[in-house]
XYZ file of C-alpha atoms in Angstrom:
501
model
C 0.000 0.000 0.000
C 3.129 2.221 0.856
C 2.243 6.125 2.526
C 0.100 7.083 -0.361
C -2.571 9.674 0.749
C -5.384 7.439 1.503
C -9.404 8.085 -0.048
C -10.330 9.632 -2.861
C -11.906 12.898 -3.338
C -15.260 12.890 -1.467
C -14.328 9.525 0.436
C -13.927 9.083 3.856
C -10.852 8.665 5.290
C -8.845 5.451 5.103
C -7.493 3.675 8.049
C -3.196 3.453 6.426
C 0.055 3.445 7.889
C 1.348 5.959 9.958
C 3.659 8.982 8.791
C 6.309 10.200 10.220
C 7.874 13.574 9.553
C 11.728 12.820 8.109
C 10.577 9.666 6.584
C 13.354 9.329 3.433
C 11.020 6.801 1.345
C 9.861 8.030 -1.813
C 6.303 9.532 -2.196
C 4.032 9.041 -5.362
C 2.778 11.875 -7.005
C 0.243 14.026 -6.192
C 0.675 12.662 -2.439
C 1.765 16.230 -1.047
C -0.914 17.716 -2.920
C -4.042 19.847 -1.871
C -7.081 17.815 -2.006
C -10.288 19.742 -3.772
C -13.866 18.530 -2.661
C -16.395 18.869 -4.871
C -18.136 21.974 -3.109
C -14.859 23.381 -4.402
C -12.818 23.243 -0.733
C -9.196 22.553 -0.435
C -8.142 20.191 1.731
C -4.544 20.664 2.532
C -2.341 17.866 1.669
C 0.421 16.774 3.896
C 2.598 19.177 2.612
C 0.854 21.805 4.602
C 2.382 19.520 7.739
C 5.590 19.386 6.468
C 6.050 22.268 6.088
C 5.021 23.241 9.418
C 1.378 24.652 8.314
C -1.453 22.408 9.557
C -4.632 22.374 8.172
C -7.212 24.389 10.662
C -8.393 21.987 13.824
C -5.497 19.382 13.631
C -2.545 19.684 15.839
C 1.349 19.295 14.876
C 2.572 16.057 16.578
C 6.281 14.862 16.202
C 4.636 11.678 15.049
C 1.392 12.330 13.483
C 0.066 8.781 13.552
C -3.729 9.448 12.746
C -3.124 12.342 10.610
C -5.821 11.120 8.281
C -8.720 11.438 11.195
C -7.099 14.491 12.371
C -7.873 16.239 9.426
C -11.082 14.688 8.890
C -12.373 16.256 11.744
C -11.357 20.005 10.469
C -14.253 18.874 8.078
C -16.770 19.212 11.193
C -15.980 22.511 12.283
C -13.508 20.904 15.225
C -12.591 24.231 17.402
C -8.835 24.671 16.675
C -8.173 24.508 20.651
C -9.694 21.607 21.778
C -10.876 21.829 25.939
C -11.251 18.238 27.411
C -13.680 18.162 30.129
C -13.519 15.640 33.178
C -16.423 13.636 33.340
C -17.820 14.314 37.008
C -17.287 11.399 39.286
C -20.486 9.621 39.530
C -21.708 9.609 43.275
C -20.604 6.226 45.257
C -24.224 4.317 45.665
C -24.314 3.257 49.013
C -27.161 0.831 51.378
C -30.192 2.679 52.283
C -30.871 2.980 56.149
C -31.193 -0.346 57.299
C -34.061 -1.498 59.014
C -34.621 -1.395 62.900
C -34.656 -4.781 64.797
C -38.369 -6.070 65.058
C -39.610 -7.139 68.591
C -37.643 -9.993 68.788
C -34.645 -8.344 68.157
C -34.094 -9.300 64.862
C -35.252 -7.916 61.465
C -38.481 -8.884 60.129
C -38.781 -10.870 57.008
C -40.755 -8.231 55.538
C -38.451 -5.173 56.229
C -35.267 -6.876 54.835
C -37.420 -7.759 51.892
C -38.569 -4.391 51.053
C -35.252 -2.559 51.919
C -33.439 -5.266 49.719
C -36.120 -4.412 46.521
C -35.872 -0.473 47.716
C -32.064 -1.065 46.022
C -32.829 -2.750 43.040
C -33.668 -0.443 39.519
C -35.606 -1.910 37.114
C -33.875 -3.187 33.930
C -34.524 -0.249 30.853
C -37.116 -1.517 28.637
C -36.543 -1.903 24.869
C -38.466 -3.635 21.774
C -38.123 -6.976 21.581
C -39.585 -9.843 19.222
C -42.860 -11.408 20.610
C -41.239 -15.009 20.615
C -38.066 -13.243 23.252
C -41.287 -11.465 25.256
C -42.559 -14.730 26.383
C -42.279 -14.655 30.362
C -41.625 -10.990 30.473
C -43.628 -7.870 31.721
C -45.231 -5.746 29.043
C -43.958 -2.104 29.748
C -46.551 -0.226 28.000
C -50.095 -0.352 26.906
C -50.827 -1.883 23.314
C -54.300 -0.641 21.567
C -55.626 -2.262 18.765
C -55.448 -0.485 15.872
C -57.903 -1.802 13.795
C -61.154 -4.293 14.691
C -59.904 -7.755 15.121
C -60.986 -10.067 12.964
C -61.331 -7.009 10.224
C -63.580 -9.382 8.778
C -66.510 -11.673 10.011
C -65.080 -15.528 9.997
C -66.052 -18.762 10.107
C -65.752 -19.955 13.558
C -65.783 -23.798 12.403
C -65.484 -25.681 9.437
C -69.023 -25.825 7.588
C -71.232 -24.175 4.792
C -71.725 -20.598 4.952
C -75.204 -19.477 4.339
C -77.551 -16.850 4.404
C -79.810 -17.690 7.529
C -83.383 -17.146 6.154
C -82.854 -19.964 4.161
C -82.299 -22.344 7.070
C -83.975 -20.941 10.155
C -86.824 -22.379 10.161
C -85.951 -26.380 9.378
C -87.771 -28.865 10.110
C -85.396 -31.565 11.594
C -87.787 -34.749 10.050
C -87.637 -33.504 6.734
C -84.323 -31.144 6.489
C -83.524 -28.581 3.882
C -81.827 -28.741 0.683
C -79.218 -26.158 -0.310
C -77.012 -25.999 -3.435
C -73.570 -25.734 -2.758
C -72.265 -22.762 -5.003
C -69.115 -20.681 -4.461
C -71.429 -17.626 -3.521
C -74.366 -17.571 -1.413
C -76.198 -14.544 -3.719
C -78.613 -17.815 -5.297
C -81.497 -18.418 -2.851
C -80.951 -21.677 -0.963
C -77.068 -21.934 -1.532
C -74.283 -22.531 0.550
C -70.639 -22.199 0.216
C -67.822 -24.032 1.940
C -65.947 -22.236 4.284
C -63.039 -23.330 6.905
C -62.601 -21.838 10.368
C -60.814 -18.999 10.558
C -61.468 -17.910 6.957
C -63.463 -14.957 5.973
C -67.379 -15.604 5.399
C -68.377 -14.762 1.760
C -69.980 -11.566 1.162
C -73.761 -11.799 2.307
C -73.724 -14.910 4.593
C -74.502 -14.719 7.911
C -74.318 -17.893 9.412
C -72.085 -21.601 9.292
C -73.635 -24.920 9.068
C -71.400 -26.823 11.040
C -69.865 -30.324 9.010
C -71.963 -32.222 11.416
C -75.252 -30.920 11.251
C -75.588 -31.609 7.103
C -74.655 -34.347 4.667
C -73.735 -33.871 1.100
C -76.613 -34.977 -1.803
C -74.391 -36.148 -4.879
C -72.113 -33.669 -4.499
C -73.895 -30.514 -5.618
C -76.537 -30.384 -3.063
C -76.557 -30.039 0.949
C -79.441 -31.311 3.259
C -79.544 -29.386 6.115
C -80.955 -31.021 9.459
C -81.082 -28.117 11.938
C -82.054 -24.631 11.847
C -79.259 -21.981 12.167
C -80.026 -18.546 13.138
C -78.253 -15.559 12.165
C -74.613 -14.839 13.697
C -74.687 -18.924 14.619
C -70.783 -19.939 14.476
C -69.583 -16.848 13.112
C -66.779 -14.770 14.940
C -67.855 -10.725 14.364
C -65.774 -8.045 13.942
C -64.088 -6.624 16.544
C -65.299 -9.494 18.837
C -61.470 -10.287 19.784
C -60.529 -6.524 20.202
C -62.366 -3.662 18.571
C -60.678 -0.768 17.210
C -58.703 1.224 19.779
C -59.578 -0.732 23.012
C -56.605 -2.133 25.153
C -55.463 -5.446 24.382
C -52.713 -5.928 27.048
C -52.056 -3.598 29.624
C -48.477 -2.276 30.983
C -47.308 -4.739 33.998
C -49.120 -7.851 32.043
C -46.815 -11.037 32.092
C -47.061 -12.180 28.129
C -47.664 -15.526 27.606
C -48.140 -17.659 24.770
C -52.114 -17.010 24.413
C -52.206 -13.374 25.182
C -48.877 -13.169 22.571
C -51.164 -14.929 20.111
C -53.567 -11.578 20.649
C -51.429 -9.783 20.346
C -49.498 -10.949 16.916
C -53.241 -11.304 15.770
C -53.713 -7.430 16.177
C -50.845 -7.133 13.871
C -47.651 -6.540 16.062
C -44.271 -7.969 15.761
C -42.677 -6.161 18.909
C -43.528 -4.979 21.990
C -41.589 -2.964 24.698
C -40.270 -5.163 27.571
C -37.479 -5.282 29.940
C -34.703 -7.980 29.141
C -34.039 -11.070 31.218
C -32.250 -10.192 34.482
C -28.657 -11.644 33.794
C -27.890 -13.663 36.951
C -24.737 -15.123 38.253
C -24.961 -18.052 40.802
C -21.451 -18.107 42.487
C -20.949 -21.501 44.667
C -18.096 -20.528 46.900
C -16.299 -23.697 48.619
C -14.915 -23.361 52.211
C -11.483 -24.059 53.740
C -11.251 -27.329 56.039
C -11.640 -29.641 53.616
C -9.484 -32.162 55.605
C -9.654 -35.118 52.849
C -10.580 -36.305 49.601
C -13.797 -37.956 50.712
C -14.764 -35.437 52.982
C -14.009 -32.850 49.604
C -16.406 -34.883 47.223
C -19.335 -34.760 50.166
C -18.893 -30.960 50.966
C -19.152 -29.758 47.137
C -21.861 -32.316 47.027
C -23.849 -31.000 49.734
C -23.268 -26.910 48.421
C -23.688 -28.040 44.818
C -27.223 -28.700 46.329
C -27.843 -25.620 46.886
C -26.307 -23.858 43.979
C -27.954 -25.531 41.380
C -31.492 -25.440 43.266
C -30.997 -21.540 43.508
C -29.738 -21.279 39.789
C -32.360 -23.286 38.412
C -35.198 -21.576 40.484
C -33.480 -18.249 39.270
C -34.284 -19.511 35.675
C -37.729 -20.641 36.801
C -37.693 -16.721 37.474
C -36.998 -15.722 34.248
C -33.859 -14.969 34.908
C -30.659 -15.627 32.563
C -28.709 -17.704 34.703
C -24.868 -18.987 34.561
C -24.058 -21.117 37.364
C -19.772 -20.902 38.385
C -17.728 -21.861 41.085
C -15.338 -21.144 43.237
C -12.546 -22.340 45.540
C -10.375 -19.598 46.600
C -9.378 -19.378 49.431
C -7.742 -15.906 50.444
C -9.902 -12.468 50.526
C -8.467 -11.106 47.438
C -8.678 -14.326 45.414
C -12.545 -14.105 46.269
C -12.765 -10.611 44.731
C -10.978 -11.580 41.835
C -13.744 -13.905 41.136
C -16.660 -11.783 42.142
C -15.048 -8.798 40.014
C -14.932 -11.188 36.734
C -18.600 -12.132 37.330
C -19.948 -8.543 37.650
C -19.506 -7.676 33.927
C -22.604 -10.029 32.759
C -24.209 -9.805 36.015
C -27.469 -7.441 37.137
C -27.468 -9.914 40.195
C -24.903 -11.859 41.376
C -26.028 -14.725 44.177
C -23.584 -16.074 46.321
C -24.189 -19.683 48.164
C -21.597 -20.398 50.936
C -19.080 -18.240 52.991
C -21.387 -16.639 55.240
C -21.644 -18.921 58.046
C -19.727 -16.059 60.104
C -21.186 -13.326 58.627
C -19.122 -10.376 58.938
C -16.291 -11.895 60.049
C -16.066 -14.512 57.537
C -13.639 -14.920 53.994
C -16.829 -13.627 51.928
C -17.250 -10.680 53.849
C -13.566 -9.592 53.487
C -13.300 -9.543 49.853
C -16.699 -7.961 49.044
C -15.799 -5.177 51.462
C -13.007 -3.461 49.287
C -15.897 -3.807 46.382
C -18.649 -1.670 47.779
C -20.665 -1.429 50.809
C -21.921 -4.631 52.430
C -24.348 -5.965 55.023
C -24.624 -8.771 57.105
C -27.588 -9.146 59.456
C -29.467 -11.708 60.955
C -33.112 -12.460 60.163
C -36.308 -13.202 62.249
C -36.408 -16.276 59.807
C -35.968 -20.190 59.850
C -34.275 -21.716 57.831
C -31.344 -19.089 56.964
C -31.395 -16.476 59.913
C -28.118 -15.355 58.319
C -28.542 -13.065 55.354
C -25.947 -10.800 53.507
C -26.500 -8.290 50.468
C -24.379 -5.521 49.193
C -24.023 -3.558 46.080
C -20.284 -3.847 44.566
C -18.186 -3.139 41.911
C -18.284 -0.187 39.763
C -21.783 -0.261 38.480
C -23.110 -1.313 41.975
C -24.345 -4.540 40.840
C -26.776 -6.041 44.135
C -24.939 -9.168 45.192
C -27.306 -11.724 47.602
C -25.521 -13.415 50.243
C -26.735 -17.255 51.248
C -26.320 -20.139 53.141
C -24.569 -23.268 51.758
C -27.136 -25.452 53.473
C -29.881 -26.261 50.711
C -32.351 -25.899 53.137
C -31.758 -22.528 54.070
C -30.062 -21.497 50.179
C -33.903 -22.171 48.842
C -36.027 -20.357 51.667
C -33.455 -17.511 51.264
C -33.541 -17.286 47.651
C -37.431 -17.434 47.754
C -37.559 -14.724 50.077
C -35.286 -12.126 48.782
C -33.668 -13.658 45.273
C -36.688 -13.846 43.989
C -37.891 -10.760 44.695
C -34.736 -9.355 43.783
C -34.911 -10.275 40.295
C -38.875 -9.909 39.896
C -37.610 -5.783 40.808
C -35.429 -5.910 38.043
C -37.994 -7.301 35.695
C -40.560 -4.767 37.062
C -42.862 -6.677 38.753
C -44.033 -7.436 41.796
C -41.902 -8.418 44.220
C -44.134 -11.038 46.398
C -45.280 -14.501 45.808
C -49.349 -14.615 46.114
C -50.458 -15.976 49.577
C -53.085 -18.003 49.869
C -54.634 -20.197 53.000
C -55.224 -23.696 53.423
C -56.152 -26.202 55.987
C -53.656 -28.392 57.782
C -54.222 -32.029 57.959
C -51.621 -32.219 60.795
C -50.266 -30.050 63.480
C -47.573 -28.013 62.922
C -45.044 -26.424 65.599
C -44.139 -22.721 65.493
C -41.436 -20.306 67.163
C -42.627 -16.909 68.085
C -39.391 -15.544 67.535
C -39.338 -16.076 63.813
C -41.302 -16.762 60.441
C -41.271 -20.103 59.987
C -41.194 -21.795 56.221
C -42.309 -24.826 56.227
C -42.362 -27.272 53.299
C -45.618 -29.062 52.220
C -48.041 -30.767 49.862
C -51.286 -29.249 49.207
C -54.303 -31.533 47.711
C -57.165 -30.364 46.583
C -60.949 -31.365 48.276
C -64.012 -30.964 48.153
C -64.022 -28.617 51.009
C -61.253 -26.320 49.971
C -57.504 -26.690 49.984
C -55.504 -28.908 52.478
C -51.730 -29.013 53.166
C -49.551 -32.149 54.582
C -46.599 -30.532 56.647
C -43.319 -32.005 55.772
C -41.939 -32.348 59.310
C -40.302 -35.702 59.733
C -36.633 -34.549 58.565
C -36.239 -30.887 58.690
C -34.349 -29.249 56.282
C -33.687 -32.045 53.832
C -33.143 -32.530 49.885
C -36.346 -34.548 50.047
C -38.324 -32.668 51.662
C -37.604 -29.934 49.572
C -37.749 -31.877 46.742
C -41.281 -33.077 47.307
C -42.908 -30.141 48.870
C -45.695 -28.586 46.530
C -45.288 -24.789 49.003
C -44.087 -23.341 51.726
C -46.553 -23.500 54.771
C -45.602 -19.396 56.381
C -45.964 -19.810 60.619
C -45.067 -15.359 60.820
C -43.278 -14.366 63.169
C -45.565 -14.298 66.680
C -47.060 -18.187 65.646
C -46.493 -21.073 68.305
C -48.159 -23.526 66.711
C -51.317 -24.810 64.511
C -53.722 -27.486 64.728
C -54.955 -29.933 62.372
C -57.765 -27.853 60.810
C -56.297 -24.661 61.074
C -56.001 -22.248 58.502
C -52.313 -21.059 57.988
C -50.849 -18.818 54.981
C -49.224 -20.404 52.074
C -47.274 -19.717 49.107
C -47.275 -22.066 45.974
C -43.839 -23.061 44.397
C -45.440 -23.454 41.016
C -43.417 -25.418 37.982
C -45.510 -28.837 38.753
């Protein structure tokens, strides 16, 4: 390519090699040259520069490496002394106020819970495709623009017909219609399949059923049909300009069916939360054996939280982590936060404050450790770190606990980012056997629910508390709040449904 001058008149400048003033190599002609655009400007050519007269808005240089863009930019009016301004520091976003100790001396589920979601932003919205929307929140209001159907249709497969002809049939002797490709004949009848649009001037379908074909040109009806009889009019999905979906409305696959029927291809939505599940082993790990049954028992936990993050709606990458030193930890946290909205820890804060987890996140933003009026996992942790701030959510490596936390705050956590409500609906049901409470705390405990004839009863999962099976067969969490001792069989306690089965 050599150091010709790159671009042609009216072109935009070339990426080439670099020149450097005192460069001996030989120069093609017409490379020094002013350079006319066609509004009848002169460019200067690098002469100008080597001769110590720079074209207005570039700077001399010793070494003018990107002397191409340099004088590219004269082209836009650059201001021939240049001020650089220092972005402002953005503020350091620090915890809100935490919440006071509730009469037990601990904090209530309820207050960590809302001071947790207090910290969270929703995700910015943006178009996305309807088949990406599935799961998410609609951010906005979509009106029909136009009826929908536009045009009456068939609502099942049939003749079309024009209903004075056949509302008034005798079902002994039937009616005979001649099947024509318009229904403008008296006594005709066209075929017509659901979902298509009726033929000008009928106003009612003889359903396949209720006629039999006479040598193929003639139809013997054997029921009256009145007018409107399986025919879908217009507007009678949405009419012009009425609301279809409104803003906060979860999309699913029948309401985005509605909604692709009224004609769009997009609707405004906020993306998946991108969530990082971050198993963190812990020192002590004496022997092999004992190695394989400790990750065993925390990958429990991990991949219960990372899958019921997904379940969430979440984008979810699952990683690991044995470090064992303060600043190893933060390495691994800091490499996480660049795809992360929410990073969730599971292990490391047995010891709270004091522990390994605390002491790297503490150098990454502010932290807090707390315990909470709550069984399983009293011990909670959250913190916004790194640069952006990204909310990190501290759990137990005990499944047990991992899951109740994760319900609790995770998923309300992400549910903030997505814009929508934070909570799990709570509904009541009647225990078929007693169940023992703490009025210290808010109990969760795991159960199956079956449905009766008299309402909704629930089967506390008591036997082995805490463990993978119970967990893994419970339908809900039975919800003793804090102040409960204990309830009956036949009581009516609170409940919140997992979902997924």
């Amino acid at each position: 390519m050599g150091d010709e001058f790159e671009g042609q008149p009216g072109a935009g400048p070339v990426v080439g090699p670099a020149l450097r003033i005192g460069d001996g190599a030989a120069r093609p002609p017409g490379c020094f040259a002013d350079r006319p655009l066609p509004s009848g400007r002169i460019v200067p050519g690098r002469r100008a520069f080597v001769e110590g007269k720079p074209p207005r808005g570039a700077s001399v240089r010793a070494e003018l490496r990107h002397a191409h863009i340099v004088w590219t930019m004269a082209l836009f009016g650059r201001s021939k002394k240049p001020v650089a301004v220092k972005p402002a520091e953005p503020e350091a976003k620090q915890l809100a106020p935490a919440p006071a100790p509730g009469p037990h001396g601990a904090r209530t589920v309820e207050d960590q819970r809302d001071w947790i979601c207090s910290m969270i932003e929703p995700l910015m919205p943006f178009g996305m495709n309807l088949i990406d929307a599935s799961g998410l929140n609609l951010c906005e209001d979509l009106l029909a623009d136009g009826d929908l159907p536009a045009l009456p249709e068939a609502a099942c497969d049939g003749y079309a017909v024009i209903s004075v002809d056949v509302r008034d049939v005798d079902p002994r002797t039937g009616a005979v219609l001649t099947i024509t490709s318009d229904v403008h004949a008296e006594a005709s009848a066209v075929p017509v399949l659901v979902g298509h649009p009726m033929p000008p001037g009928a106003d009612a379908v003889v359903p396949l059923d209720a006629a039999d074909v006479i040598d193929g040109e003639n139809l013997l009806v054997r029921c009256s049909v009145e007018a409107g009889a399986n025919v879908r009019q217009v507007g009678s999905d949405a009419a012009d300009g009425t609301v279809i979906a409104k803003a906060g409305t979860k999309l699913d696959a029948r309401l985005l069916g509605l909604i692709g029927g009224a004609g769009f291809d997009k609707v405004l939505c906020r993306p998946r939360p991108r969530v990082v599940v971050l198993a963190l082993r812990e020192k002590g790990q004496l022997s092999q054996a004992f190695e394989v049954t400790a990750r065993q028992h925390r990958d429990a936990a991990s991949f219960m939280v990372a899958s019921a993050a997904r379940d969430a709606g979440a984008q979810v990458w699952r990683e690991e982590s044995a470090a064992q030193d303060a600043a190893a930890v933060a390495e691994v946290v800091t490499d996480q936060l660049i795809r992360a909205d929410l990073l969730i820890t599971v292990g490391g804060i047995e010891r709270g404050a004091d522990g390994l987890l605390a002491e790297a996140l503490t150098g990454l933003g502010p932290i807090d450790f707390s315990t909470i009026a709550l069984r399983p996992g009293p011990v909670q942790g959250f913190g916004l770190v790194g640069a952006d701030r990204v909310p990190v959510l501290m759990l137990s490596s005990d499944p047990a606990s991992a899951y109740t936390g994760y319900e609790v705050f995770g998923r309300p956590a992400i549910a903030s980012l997505m814009g929508a409500e934070p909570e799990r609906a709570t509904t009541q049901v009647r225990l078929d056997a007693p169940v023992d409470g703490d009025r210290s705390v808010c109990e969760y405990v795991p159960a199956q629910v079956m449905s009766t004839p008299d309402g909704v009863h629930a089967l506390p999962l008591t036997d082995r508390p805490g463990s993978l099976g119970q967990i893994a067969r419970c339908d809900g969490f039975l919800v003793l709040g804090e102040g409960s001792l204990s309830a009956q069989a036949g009581d009516l306690v609170d409940y919140v449904a997992l979902g997924g089965r």
